[in-house]
Amino acid sequence: VTAVVATKGYEYLKDSVVGNPSKELLEGDWVTSDYGVPPISMTTPDVLVRGELELPESISENVANKETYSFGTLYQNLYVTLNKVRFKESQDIDLDVIVDRIYENLEERGAYNIITKSEDFETLGGVKGKKVFGSFSIENPITKKDIKKEYKIINFGKGGFQQIIIFYDRDDEYGEKIADRILNAVEFKNLGQ
């Protein structure tokens, strides 16, 4: 054990002997699926499960269709969500306003010590969006201890509104690799494909 720790490090020993759920997700079999109409193709460590998307009443009146798909929870080591909203009437989506709203949304979920940065993002297929990323802390509801998280949120306004949210533990090197791998494989598909 001493020789392994001395040559490979404690993290290697811990990951190899005890196991690391994020490492297992990263190295496991990934799933590529299309979600919603028009479809967005995502490659993730596990299939995203459809759920209910809650929207403010002020927006709901003009919504033709809303969908959400997710894997994990905010308190687990990895949480991935895809939100899609199609409107009855064509709307210009101001992604900068949505970036500002993300901070408020994190606070509403109980996050604090929120650091937010943003930059332009483009998928491999050329669809442009806004990337919001940073870190925050949130209290574990069971242990009452801080959980330090990193996040990457990508917002698109292609024929509606699309948002990909990824939360992972701050000191989890595998979590960041998972997030990057997911975001680098996002693809908007036309119905004819």
Short mmCIF file of C-alpha atoms in Angstrom, two decimals:
data_model
loop_
_atom_site.label_atom_id
_atom_site.label_comp_id
_atom_site.label_asym_id
_atom_site.label_seq_id
_atom_site.Cartn_x
_atom_site.Cartn_y
_atom_site.Cartn_z
CA VAL A 1 0.00 0.00 0.00
CA THR A 2 2.81 2.39 0.92
CA ALA A 3 4.55 1.73 -2.39
CA VAL A 4 1.34 2.40 -4.36
CA VAL A 5 0.67 5.64 -2.44
CA ALA A 6 4.30 6.71 -2.90
CA THR A 7 4.34 6.03 -6.65
CA LYS A 8 0.76 6.62 -7.78
CA GLY A 9 -0.68 8.84 -5.01
CA TYR A 10 -3.47 8.55 -2.49
CA GLU A 11 -6.19 9.56 -4.98
CA TYR A 12 -5.23 6.67 -7.27
CA LEU A 13 -5.40 4.21 -4.38
CA LYS A 14 -8.75 5.59 -3.20
CA ASP A 15 -10.25 5.53 -6.72
CA SER A 16 -8.97 2.01 -7.42
CA VAL A 17 -9.75 0.32 -4.10
CA VAL A 18 -12.77 2.15 -2.67
CA GLY A 19 -14.14 3.31 -6.00
CA ASN A 20 -15.20 6.71 -7.27
CA PRO A 21 -18.75 7.08 -8.65
CA SER A 22 -17.73 9.88 -11.02
CA LYS A 23 -14.81 7.87 -12.39
CA GLU A 24 -17.14 4.89 -12.91
CA LEU A 25 -19.58 7.14 -14.83
CA LEU A 26 -16.78 8.61 -16.97
CA GLU A 27 -15.29 5.22 -17.82
CA GLY A 28 -18.61 3.35 -18.16
CA ASP A 29 -20.76 2.89 -21.25
CA TRP A 30 -22.27 6.18 -22.37
CA VAL A 31 -25.66 6.57 -24.05
CA THR A 32 -26.47 8.78 -27.04
CA SER A 33 -30.16 9.69 -27.24
CA ASP A 34 -32.38 12.22 -28.97
CA TYR A 35 -34.63 14.27 -26.69
CA GLY A 36 -37.78 16.15 -27.66
CA VAL A 37 -39.11 17.60 -30.90
CA PRO A 38 -37.16 18.92 -32.73
CA PRO A 39 -34.59 16.55 -31.27
CA ILE A 40 -31.44 17.47 -29.42
CA SER A 41 -28.88 14.66 -29.39
CA MET A 42 -26.91 14.26 -26.18
CA THR A 43 -24.31 11.73 -25.09
CA THR A 44 -24.46 11.15 -21.33
CA PRO A 45 -23.29 8.55 -18.78
CA ASP A 46 -26.92 7.43 -18.33
CA VAL A 47 -30.26 8.02 -20.06
CA LEU A 48 -32.00 11.26 -19.09
CA VAL A 49 -35.50 10.65 -17.71
CA ARG A 50 -38.45 12.84 -18.69
CA GLY A 51 -40.00 14.98 -15.96
CA GLU A 52 -42.28 17.99 -15.43
CA LEU A 53 -40.94 21.47 -16.20
CA GLU A 54 -42.36 24.24 -14.02
CA LEU A 55 -42.51 27.67 -15.66
CA PRO A 56 -43.64 31.04 -14.31
CA GLU A 57 -47.25 31.93 -15.21
CA SER A 58 -46.10 35.01 -17.12
CA ILE A 59 -44.33 32.74 -19.63
CA SER A 60 -46.77 29.79 -19.61
CA GLU A 61 -49.47 31.56 -21.65
CA ASN A 62 -47.33 31.63 -24.80
CA VAL A 63 -45.82 28.13 -24.40
CA ALA A 64 -46.76 25.52 -27.00
CA ASN A 65 -44.65 22.72 -25.54
CA LYS A 66 -42.27 22.26 -22.60
CA GLU A 67 -40.05 19.31 -21.83
CA THR A 68 -37.40 18.43 -19.27
CA TYR A 69 -35.09 15.43 -19.03
CA SER A 70 -32.66 14.76 -16.20
CA PHE A 71 -30.24 12.40 -14.50
CA GLY A 72 -29.21 12.58 -10.82
CA THR A 73 -30.10 15.27 -8.27
CA LEU A 74 -28.55 18.53 -7.14
CA TYR A 75 -27.12 16.83 -4.03
CA GLN A 76 -25.46 13.92 -5.88
CA ASN A 77 -22.01 14.01 -7.44
CA LEU A 78 -23.52 14.63 -10.92
CA TYR A 79 -26.76 16.27 -12.04
CA VAL A 80 -27.62 16.74 -15.73
CA THR A 81 -30.78 18.40 -17.05
CA LEU A 82 -32.07 19.34 -20.49
CA ASN A 83 -34.93 21.87 -20.60
CA LYS A 84 -36.76 22.69 -23.84
CA VAL A 85 -39.51 25.25 -24.40
CA ARG A 86 -41.33 25.94 -27.69
CA PHE A 87 -43.52 29.02 -27.94
CA LYS A 88 -46.87 29.44 -29.74
CA GLU A 89 -45.63 32.63 -31.36
CA SER A 90 -42.10 33.29 -32.53
CA GLN A 91 -40.08 35.11 -29.89
CA ASP A 92 -36.65 36.63 -29.74
CA ILE A 93 -34.80 35.03 -26.85
CA ASP A 94 -32.38 37.40 -25.12
CA LEU A 95 -29.80 34.97 -23.77
CA ASP A 96 -28.13 37.74 -21.72
CA VAL A 97 -31.34 38.18 -19.69
CA ILE A 98 -31.43 34.44 -19.09
CA VAL A 99 -27.82 34.53 -17.89
CA ASP A 100 -28.83 37.12 -15.28
CA ARG A 101 -31.77 34.94 -14.20
CA ILE A 102 -29.51 31.91 -13.52
CA TYR A 103 -28.00 33.58 -10.44
CA GLU A 104 -31.50 34.18 -9.02
CA ASN A 105 -32.52 30.60 -9.81
CA LEU A 106 -29.50 29.19 -7.95
CA GLU A 107 -30.35 31.35 -4.92
CA GLU A 108 -33.96 30.09 -5.02
CA ARG A 109 -32.62 26.52 -4.82
CA GLY A 110 -30.69 27.43 -1.66
CA ALA A 111 -27.26 28.10 -3.18
CA TYR A 112 -24.89 30.68 -1.72
CA ASN A 113 -21.33 31.90 -2.37
CA ILE A 114 -22.31 31.89 -6.05
CA ILE A 115 -19.67 32.79 -8.62
CA THR A 116 -20.97 33.30 -12.15
CA LYS A 117 -19.07 33.82 -15.40
CA SER A 118 -20.40 33.72 -18.95
CA GLU A 119 -19.08 33.41 -22.48
CA ASP A 120 -20.31 32.57 -25.96
CA PHE A 121 -20.66 28.88 -26.85
CA GLU A 122 -21.01 27.05 -30.15
CA THR A 123 -21.89 23.41 -30.80
CA LEU A 124 -19.97 21.33 -33.32
CA GLY A 125 -22.89 21.88 -35.70
CA GLY A 126 -22.54 25.67 -35.44
CA VAL A 127 -25.51 26.46 -33.16
CA LYS A 128 -24.60 29.50 -31.05
CA GLY A 129 -25.54 29.91 -27.41
CA LYS A 130 -24.41 31.34 -24.07
CA LYS A 131 -22.39 29.36 -21.55
CA VAL A 132 -22.72 30.25 -17.87
CA PHE A 133 -20.31 28.58 -15.48
CA GLY A 134 -18.91 28.93 -11.99
CA SER A 135 -19.31 27.55 -8.51
CA PHE A 136 -21.59 27.70 -5.49
CA SER A 137 -22.19 26.09 -2.13
CA ILE A 138 -25.39 24.45 -0.94
CA GLU A 139 -26.35 22.83 2.34
CA ASN A 140 -26.83 19.07 2.36
CA PRO A 141 -30.38 18.65 3.75
CA ILE A 142 -29.42 15.50 5.67
CA THR A 143 -25.97 16.25 7.11
CA LYS A 144 -26.41 20.07 7.19
CA LYS A 145 -22.83 20.42 5.86
CA ASP A 146 -21.78 22.49 2.86
CA ILE A 147 -21.56 20.82 -0.52
CA LYS A 148 -19.30 22.76 -2.88
CA LYS A 149 -20.42 22.52 -6.50
CA GLU A 150 -19.27 23.59 -9.94
CA TYR A 151 -21.75 24.17 -12.75
CA LYS A 152 -21.93 24.62 -16.49
CA ILE A 153 -25.16 25.84 -18.05
CA ILE A 154 -25.60 26.30 -21.79
CA ASN A 155 -28.54 28.35 -23.12
CA PHE A 156 -29.74 28.33 -26.74
CA GLY A 157 -32.49 30.25 -28.51
CA LYS A 158 -32.91 28.07 -31.61
CA GLY A 159 -36.62 28.11 -32.50
CA GLY A 160 -37.53 28.38 -28.81
CA PHE A 161 -35.41 28.01 -25.70
CA GLN A 162 -33.09 25.14 -24.84
CA GLN A 163 -30.97 24.82 -21.71
CA ILE A 164 -28.46 22.19 -20.60
CA ILE A 165 -27.53 22.24 -16.90
CA ILE A 166 -24.68 20.25 -15.38
CA PHE A 167 -23.77 20.35 -11.67
CA TYR A 168 -20.88 18.37 -10.23
CA ASP A 169 -18.79 18.36 -7.04
CA ARG A 170 -16.15 21.10 -7.00
CA ASP A 171 -13.10 18.94 -6.28
CA ASP A 172 -14.16 16.15 -8.65
CA GLU A 173 -11.74 16.04 -11.59
CA TYR A 174 -13.92 13.38 -13.24
CA GLY A 175 -17.03 15.56 -12.91
CA GLU A 176 -15.45 18.30 -15.01
CA LYS A 177 -14.36 15.76 -17.65
CA ILE A 178 -17.92 14.37 -17.75
CA ALA A 179 -19.41 17.88 -18.14
CA ASP A 180 -17.02 18.77 -20.96
CA ARG A 181 -17.66 15.48 -22.75
CA ILE A 182 -21.44 16.01 -22.57
CA LEU A 183 -21.27 19.61 -23.81
CA ASN A 184 -18.83 18.83 -26.63
CA ALA A 185 -21.25 16.26 -28.09
CA VAL A 186 -24.50 18.31 -28.06
CA GLU A 187 -26.14 18.31 -31.47
CA PHE A 188 -29.35 19.93 -32.73
CA LYS A 189 -31.09 17.72 -35.28
CA ASN A 190 -33.62 18.55 -37.95
CA LEU A 191 -36.72 16.39 -38.11
CA GLY A 192 -35.55 14.95 -41.45
CA GLN A 193 -32.34 13.46 -39.99
#
